[in-house]
Tab-separated table of N, CA and C and ligand atoms in Angstrom:
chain	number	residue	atom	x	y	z
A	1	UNK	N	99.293	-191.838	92.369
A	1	UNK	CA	99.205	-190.393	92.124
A	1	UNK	C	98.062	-189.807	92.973
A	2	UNK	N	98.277	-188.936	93.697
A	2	UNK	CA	97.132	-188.142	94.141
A	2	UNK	C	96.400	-187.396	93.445
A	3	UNK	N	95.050	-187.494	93.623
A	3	UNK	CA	93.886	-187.332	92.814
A	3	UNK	C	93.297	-185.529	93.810
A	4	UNK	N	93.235	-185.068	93.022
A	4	UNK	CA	92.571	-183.749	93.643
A	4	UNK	C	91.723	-182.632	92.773
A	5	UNK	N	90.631	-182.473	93.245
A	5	UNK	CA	89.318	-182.089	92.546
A	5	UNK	C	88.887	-180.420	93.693
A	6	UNK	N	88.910	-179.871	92.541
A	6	UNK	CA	88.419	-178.596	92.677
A	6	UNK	C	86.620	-178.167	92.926
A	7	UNK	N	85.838	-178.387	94.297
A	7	UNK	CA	84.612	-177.616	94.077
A	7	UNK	C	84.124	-176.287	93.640
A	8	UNK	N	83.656	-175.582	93.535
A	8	UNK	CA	83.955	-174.395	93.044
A	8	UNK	C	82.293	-173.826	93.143
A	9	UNK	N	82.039	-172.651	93.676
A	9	UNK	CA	80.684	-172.342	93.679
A	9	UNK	C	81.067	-170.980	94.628
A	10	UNK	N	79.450	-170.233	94.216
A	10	UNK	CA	79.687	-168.885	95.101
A	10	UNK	C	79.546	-168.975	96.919
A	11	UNK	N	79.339	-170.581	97.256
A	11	UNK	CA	78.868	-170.343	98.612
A	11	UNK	C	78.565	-169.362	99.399
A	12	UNK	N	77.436	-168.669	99.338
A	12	UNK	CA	76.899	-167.599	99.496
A	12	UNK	C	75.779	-167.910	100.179
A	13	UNK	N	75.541	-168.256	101.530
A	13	UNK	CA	76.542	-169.171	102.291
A	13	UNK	C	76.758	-170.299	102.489
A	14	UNK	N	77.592	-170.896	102.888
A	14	UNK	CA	77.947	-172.766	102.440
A	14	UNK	C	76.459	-173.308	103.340
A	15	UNK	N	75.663	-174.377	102.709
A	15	UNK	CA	74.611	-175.026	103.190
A	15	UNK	C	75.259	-176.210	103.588
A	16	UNK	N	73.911	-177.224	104.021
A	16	UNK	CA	74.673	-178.625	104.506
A	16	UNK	C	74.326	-179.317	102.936
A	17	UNK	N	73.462	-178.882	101.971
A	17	UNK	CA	73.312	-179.196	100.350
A	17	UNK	C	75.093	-179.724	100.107
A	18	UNK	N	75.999	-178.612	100.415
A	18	UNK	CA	76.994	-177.895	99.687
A	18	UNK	C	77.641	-178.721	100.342
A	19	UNK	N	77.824	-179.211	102.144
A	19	UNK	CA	78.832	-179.632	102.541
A	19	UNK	C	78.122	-181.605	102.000
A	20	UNK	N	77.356	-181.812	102.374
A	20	UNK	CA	76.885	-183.162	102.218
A	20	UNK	C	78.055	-183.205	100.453
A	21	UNK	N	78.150	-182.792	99.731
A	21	UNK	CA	79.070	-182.646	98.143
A	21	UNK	C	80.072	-182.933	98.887
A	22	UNK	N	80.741	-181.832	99.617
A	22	UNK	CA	82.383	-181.761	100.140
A	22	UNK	C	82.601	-182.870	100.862
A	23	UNK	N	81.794	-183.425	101.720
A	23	UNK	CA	81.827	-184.420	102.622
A	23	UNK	C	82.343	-185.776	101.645
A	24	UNK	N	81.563	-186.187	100.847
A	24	UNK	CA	81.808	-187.295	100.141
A	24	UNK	C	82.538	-187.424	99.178
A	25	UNK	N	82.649	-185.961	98.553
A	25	UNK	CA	84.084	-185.927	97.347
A	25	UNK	C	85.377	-186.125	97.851
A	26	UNK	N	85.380	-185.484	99.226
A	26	UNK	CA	86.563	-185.773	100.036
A	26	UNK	C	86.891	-187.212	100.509
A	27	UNK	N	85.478	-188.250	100.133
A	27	UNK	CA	85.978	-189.830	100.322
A	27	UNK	C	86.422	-190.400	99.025
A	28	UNK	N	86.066	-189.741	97.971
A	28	UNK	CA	86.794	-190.042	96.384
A	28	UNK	C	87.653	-189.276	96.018
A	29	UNK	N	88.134	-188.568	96.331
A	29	UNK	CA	89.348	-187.875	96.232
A	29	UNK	C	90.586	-187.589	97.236
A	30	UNK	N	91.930	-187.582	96.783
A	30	UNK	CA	92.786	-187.374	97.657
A	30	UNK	C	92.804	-185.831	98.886
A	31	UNK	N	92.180	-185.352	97.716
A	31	UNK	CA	92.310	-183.664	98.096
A	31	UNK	C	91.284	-183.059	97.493
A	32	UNK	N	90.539	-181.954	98.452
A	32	UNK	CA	89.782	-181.096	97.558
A	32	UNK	C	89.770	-179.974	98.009
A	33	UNK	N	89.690	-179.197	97.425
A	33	UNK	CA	89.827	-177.734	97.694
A	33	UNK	C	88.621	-176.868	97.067
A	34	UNK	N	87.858	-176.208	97.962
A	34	UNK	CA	86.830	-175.881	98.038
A	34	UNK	C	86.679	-174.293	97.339
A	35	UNK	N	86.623	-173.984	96.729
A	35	UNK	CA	86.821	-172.660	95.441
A	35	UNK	C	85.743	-171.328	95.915
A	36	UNK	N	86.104	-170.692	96.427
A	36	UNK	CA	84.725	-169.829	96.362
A	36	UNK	C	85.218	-168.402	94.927
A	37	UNK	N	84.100	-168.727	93.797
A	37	UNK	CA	84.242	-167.861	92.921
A	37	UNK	C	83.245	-166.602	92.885
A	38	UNK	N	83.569	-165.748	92.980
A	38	UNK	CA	82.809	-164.357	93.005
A	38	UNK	C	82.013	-164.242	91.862
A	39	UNK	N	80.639	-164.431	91.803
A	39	UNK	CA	79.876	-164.892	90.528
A	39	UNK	C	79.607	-163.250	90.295
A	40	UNK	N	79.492	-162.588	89.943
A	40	UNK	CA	79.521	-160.812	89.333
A	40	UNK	C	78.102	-161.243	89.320
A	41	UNK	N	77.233	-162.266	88.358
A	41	UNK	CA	75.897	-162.060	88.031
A	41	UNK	C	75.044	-161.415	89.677
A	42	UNK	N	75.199	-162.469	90.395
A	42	UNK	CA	74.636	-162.322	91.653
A	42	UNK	C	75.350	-161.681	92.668
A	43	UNK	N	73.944	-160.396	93.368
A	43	UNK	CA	74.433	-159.825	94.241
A	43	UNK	C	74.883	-160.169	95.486
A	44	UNK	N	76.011	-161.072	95.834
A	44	UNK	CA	76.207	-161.811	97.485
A	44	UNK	C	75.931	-161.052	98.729
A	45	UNK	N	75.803	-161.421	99.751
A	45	UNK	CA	75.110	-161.438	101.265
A	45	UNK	C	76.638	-161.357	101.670
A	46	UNK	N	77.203	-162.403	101.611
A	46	UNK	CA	78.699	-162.671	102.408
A	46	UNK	C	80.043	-161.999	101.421
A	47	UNK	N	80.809	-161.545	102.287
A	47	UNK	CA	82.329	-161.154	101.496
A	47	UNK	C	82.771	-162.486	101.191
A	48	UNK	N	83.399	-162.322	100.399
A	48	UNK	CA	84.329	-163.386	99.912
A	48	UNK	C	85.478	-164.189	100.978
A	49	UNK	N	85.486	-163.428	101.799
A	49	UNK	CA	86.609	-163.065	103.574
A	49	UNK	C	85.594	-164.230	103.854
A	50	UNK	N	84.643	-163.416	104.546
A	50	UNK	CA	83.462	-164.102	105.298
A	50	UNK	C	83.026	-165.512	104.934
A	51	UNK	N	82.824	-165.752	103.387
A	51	UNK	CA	82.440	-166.978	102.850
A	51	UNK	C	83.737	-167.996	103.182
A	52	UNK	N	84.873	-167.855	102.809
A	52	UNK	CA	86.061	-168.141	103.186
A	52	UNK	C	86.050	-169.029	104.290
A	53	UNK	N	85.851	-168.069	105.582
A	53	UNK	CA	85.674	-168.124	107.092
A	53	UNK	C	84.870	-169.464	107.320
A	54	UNK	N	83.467	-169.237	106.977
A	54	UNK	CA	82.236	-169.964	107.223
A	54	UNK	C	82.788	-171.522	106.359
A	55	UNK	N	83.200	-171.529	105.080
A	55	UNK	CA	83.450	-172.905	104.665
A	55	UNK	C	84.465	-173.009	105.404
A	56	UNK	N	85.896	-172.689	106.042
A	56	UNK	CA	86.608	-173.028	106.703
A	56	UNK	C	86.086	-174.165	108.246
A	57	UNK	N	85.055	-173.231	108.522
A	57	UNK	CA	84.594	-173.546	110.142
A	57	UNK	C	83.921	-174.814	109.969
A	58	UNK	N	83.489	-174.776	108.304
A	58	UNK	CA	82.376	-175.673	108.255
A	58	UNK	C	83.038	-177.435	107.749
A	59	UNK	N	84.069	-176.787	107.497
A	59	UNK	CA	85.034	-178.359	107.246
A	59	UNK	C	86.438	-178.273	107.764
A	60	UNK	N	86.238	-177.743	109.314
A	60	UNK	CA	87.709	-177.637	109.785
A	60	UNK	C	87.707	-179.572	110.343
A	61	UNK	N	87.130	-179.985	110.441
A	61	UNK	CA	87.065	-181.679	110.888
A	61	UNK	C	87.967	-182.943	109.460
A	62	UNK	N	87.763	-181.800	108.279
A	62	UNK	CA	88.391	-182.964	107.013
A	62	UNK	C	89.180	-182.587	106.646
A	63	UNK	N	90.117	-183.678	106.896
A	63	UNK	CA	91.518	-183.011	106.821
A	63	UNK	C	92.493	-182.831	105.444
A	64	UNK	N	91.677	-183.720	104.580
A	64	UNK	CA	91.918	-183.184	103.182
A	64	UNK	C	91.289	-182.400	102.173
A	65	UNK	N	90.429	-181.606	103.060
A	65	UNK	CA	89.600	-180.425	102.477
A	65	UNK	C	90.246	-178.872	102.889
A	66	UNK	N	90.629	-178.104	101.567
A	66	UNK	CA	91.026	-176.860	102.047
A	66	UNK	C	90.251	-175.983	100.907
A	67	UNK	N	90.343	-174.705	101.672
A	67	UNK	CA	89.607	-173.325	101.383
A	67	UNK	C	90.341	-172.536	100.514
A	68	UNK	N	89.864	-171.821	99.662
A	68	UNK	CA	90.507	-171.279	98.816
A	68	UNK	C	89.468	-170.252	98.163
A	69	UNK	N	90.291	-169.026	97.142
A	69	UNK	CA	89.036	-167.764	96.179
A	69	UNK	C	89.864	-167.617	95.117
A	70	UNK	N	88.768	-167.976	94.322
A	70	UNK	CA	89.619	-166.970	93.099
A	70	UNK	C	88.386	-166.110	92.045
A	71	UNK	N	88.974	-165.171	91.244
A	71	UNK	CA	88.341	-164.018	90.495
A	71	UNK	C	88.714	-164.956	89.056
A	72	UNK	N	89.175	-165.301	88.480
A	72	UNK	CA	89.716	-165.921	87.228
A	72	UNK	C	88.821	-166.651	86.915
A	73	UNK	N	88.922	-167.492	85.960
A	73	UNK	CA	88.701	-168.335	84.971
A	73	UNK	C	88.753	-170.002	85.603
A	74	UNK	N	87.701	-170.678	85.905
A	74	UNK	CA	87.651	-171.850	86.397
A	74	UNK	C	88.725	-172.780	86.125
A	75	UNK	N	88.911	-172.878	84.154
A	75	UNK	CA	89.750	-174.083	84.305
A	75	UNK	C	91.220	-173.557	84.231
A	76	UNK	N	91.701	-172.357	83.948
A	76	UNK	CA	92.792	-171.771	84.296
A	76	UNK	C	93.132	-171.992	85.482
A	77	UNK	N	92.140	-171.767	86.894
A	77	UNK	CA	92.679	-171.703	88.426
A	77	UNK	C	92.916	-173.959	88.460
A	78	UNK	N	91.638	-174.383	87.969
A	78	UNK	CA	92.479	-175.577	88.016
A	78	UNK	C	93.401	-176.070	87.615
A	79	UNK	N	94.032	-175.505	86.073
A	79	UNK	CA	95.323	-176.023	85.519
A	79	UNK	C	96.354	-175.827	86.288
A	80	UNK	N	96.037	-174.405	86.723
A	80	UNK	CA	97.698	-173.814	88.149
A	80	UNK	C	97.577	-174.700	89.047
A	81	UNK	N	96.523	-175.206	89.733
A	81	UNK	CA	96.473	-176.349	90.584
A	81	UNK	C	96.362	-177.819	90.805
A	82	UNK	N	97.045	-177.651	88.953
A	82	UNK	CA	97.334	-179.131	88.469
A	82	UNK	C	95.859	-180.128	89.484
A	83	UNK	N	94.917	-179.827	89.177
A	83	UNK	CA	93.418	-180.211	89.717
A	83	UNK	C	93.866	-181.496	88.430
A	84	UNK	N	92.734	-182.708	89.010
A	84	UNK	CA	91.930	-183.692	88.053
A	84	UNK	C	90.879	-183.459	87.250
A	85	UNK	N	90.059	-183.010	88.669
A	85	UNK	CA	88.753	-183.221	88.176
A	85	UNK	C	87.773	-181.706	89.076
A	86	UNK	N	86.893	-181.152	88.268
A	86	UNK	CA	85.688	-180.628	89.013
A	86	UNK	C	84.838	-180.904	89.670
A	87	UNK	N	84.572	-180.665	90.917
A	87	UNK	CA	83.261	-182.195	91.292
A	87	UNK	C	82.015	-180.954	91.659
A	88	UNK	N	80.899	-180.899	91.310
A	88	UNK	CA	79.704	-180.488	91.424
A	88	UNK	C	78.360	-181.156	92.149
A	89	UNK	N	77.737	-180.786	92.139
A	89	UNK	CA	76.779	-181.154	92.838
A	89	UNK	C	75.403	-180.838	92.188
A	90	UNK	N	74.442	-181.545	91.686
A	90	UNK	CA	73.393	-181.863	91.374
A	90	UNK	C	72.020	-182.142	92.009
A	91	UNK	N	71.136	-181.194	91.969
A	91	UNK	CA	69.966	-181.112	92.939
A	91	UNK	C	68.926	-181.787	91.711
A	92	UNK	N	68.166	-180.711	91.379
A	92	UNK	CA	67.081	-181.075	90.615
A	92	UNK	C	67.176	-180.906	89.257
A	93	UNK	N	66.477	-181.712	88.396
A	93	UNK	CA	66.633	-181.578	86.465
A	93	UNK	C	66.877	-180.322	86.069
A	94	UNK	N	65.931	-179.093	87.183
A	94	UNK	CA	66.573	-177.402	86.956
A	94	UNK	C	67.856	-177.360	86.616
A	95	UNK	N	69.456	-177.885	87.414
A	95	UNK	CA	69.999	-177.955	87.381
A	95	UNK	C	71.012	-178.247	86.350
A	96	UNK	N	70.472	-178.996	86.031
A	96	UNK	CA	71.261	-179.690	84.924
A	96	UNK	C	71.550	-179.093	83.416
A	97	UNK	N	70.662	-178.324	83.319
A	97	UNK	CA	71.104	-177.648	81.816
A	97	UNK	C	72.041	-177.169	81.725
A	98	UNK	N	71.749	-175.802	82.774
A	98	UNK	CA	73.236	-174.910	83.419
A	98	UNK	C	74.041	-175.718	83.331
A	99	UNK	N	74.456	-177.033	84.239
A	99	UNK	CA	75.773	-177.644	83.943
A	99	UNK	C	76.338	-177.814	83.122
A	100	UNK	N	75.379	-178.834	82.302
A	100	UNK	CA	75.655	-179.305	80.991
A	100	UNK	C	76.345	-177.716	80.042
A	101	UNK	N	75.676	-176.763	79.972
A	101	UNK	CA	76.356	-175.947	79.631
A	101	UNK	C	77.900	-175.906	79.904
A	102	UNK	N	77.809	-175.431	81.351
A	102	UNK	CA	79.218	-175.166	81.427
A	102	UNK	C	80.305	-176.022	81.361
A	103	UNK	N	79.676	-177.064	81.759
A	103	UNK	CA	80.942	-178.797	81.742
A	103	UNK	C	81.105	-178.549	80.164
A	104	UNK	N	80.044	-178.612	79.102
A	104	UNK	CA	80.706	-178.046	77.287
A	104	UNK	C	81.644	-177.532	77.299
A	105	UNK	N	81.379	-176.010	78.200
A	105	UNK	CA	82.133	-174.946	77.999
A	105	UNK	C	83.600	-175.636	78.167
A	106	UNK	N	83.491	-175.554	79.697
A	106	UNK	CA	84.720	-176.392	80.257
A	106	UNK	C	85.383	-177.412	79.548
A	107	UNK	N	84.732	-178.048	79.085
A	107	UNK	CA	85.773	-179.223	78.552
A	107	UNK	C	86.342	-178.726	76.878
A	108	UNK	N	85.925	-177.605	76.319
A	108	UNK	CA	86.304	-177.361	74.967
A	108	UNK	C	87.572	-176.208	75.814
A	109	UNK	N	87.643	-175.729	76.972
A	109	UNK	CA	88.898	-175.020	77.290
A	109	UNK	C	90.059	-175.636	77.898
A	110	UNK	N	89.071	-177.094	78.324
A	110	UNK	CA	90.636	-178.361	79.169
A	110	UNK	C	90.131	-179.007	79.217
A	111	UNK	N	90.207	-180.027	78.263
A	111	UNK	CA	89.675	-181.413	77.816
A	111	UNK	C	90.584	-182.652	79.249
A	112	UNK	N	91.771	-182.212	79.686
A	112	UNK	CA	92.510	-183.180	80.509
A	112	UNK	C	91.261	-183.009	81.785
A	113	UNK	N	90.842	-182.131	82.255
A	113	UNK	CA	89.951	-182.045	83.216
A	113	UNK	C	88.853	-182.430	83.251
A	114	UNK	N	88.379	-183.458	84.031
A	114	UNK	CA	87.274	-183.903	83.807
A	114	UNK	C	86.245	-183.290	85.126
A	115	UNK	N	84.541	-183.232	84.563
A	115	UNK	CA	84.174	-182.405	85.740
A	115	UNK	C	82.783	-183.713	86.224
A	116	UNK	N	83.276	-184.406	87.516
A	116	UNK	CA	82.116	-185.183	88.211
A	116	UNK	C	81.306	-184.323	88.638
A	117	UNK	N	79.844	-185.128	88.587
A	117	UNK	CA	78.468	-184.642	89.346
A	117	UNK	C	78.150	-185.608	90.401
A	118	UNK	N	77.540	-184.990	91.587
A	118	UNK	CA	77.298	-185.882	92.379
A	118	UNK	C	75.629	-185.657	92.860
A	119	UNK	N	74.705	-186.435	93.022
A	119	UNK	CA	73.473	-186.124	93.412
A	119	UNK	C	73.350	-186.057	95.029
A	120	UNK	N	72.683	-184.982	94.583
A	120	UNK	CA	72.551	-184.660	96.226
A	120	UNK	C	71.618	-186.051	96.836
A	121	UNK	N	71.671	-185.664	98.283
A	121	UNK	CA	71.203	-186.360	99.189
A	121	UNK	C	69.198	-185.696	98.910
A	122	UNK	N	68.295	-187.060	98.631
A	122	UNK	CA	66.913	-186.026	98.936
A	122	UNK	C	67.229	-185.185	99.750
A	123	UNK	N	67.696	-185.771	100.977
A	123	UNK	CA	66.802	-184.242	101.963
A	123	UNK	C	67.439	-182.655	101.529
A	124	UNK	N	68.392	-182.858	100.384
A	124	UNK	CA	68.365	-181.314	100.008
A	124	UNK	C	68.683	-180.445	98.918
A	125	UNK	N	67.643	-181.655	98.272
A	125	UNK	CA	67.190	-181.261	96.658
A	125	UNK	C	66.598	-179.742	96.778
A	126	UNK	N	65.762	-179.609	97.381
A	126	UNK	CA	65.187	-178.121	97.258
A	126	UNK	C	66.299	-176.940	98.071
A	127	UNK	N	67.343	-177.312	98.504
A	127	UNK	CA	68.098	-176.882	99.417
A	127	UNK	C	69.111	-175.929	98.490
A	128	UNK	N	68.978	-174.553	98.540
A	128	UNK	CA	69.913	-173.275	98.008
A	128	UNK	C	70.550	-172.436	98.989
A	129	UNK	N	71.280	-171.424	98.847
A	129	UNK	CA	72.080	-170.242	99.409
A	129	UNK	C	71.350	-169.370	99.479
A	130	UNK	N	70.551	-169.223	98.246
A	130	UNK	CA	69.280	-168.200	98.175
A	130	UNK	C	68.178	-168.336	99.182
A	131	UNK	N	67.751	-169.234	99.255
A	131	UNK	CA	66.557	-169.945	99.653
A	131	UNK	C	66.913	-169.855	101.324
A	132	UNK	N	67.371	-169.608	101.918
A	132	UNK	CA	68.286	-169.911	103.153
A	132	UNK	C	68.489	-168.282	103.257
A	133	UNK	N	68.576	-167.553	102.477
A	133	UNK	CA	68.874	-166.056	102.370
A	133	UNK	C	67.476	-165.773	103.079
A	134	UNK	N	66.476	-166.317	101.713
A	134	UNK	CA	65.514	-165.169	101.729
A	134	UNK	C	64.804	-166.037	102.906
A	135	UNK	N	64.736	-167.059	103.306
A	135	UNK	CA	64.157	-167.283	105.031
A	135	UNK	C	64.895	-167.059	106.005
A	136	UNK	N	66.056	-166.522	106.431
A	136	UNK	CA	66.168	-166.109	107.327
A	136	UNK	C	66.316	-164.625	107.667
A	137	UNK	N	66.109	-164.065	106.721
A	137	UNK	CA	65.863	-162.628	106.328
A	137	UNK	C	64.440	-162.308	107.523
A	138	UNK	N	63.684	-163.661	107.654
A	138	UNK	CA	62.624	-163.562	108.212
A	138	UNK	C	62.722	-164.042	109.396
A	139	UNK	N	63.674	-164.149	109.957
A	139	UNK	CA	63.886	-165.045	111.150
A	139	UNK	C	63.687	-166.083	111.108
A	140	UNK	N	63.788	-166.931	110.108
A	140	UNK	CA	63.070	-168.696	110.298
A	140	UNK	C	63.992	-168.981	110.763
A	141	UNK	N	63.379	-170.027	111.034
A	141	UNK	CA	64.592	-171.272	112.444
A	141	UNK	C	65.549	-171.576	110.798
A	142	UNK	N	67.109	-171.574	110.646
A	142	UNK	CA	67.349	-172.580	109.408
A	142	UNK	C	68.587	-173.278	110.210
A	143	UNK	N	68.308	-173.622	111.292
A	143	UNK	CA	69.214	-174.562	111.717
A	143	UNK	C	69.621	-175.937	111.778
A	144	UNK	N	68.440	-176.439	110.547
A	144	UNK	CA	68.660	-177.549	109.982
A	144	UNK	C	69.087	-177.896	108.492
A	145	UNK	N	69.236	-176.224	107.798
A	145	UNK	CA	69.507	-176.385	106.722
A	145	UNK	C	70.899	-175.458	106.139
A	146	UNK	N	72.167	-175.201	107.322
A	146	UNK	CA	73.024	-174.718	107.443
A	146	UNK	C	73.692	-175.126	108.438
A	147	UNK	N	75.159	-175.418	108.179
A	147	UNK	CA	76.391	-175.663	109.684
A	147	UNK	C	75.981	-174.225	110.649
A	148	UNK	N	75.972	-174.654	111.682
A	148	UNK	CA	75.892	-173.629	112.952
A	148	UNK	C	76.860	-172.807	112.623
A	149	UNK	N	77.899	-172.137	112.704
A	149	UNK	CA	78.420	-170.983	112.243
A	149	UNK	C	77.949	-170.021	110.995
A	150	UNK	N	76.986	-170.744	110.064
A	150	UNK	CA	76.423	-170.183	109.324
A	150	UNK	C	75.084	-169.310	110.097
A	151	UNK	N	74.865	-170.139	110.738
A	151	UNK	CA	72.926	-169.853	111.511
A	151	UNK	C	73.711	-168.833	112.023
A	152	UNK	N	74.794	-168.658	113.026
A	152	UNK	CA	74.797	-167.604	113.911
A	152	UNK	C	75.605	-165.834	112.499
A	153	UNK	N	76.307	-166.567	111.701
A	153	UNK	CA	76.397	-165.164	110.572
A	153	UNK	C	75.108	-164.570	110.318
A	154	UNK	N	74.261	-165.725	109.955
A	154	UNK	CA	73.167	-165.432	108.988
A	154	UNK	C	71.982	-164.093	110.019
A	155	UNK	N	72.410	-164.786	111.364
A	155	UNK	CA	71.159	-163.855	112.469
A	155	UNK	C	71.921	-162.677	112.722
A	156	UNK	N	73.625	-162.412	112.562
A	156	UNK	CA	73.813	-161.576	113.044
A	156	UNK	C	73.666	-160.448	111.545
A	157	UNK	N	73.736	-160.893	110.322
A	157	UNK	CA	73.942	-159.960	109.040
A	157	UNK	C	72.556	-159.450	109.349
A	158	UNK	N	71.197	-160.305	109.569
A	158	UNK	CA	69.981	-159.500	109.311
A	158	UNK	C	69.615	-158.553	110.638
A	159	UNK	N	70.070	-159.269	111.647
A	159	UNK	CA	69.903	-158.254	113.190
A	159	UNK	C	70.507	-156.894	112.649
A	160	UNK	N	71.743	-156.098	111.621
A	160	UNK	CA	72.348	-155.489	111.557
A	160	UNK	C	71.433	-153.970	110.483
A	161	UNK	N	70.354	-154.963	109.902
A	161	UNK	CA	69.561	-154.731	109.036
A	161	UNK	C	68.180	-153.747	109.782
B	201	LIG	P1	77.201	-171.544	91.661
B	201	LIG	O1	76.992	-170.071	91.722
B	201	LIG	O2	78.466	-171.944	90.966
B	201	LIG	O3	76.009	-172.349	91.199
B	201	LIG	P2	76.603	-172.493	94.328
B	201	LIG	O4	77.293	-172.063	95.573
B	201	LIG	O5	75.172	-172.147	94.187
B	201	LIG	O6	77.501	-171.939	93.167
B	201	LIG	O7	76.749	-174.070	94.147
B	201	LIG	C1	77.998	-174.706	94.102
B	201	LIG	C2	77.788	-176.175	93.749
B	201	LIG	O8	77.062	-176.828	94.775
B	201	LIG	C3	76.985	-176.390	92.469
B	201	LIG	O9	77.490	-177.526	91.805
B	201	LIG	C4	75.596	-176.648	92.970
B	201	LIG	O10	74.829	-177.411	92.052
B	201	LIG	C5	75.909	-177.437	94.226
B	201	LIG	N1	74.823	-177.359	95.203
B	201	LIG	C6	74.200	-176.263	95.672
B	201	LIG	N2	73.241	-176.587	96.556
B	201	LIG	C7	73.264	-177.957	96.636
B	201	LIG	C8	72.477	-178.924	97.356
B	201	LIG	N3	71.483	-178.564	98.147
B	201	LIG	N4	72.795	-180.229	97.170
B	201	LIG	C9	73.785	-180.585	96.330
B	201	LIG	N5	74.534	-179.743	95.630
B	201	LIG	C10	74.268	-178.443	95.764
């Protein structure tokens, strides 16, 4: 049976944090499909188009990784996509409450779905969307902490500024 796991996050904009996750879920899984959900709490930088675009560019090399958006309800969009599993990604103990929250949540709305965590790589435990926002807002070099199609969005959104 093919196994296929739903990532799901605002990638706002996809980091190498985010792809180093996609990279390796895509070696435990048949299929994954990369979710960008429009979080309402937070105000995004990138359209949903744009975010789209950038994770596209950023895993056009894996060939069982595809792009996808939705506005709905997490485990609803996975049930339509007859998904396995959720796979997440885990930085620092910060982290983990939030999850733990929502994996509760999640599993009291679809218990068949199970949601993996994966620990990040050190080098990018401290590594966010935010964090990557608010330094290159300043021009910092972040071309070690984003796929190159991101670096060149990221210089052209604040040049526009
Ligand atoms: P959300 O708004 O759902 O938290 P994010 O785009 O911030 O969406 O994150 C999506 C997923 O990627 C989450 O599971 C998050 O913990 C994980 N993630 C974010 N940054 C990193 C990183 N540097 N290393 C590993 N996982 C990360």
């Amino acid at each position: 049976m093919s196994r296929l796991a739903i990532c799901p996050g605002s990638f706002d904009p996809i980091t190498n944090g985010h792809l180093d996750i996609i990279r390796r879920g895509a070696k435990i899984f048949d299929h994954v499909i990369v979710t960008v959900f429009n979080n309402q709490s937070k105000a995004p930088l990138f359209t949903v188009e744009e975010r789209i675009e950038l994770l596209e560019a950023a895993t056009s090399d894996l060939d069982n990784v595809t792009v996808d958006a939705s506005s709905g309800l997490l485990m609803d969009y996975a049930k339509e996509k007859q998904a396995h599993a959720i796979l997440r990604g885990l930085r620092a103990v910060s982290d983990f409450e939030y999850e733990m929250q929502i994996t509760s949540m999640n599993r009291k709305l679809n218990e068949d779905i199970e949601t993996f965590f994966m620990m990040t790589n050190n080098q990018y435990s401290f590594l966010s969307s935010s964090m990557v926002k608010e330094v290159a807002k300043y021009n910092a070099n972040v071309s070690d902490l984003v796929p190159k199609p991101v670096e060149t969005a990221l210089q052209k959104k604040f040049l526009k500024d």
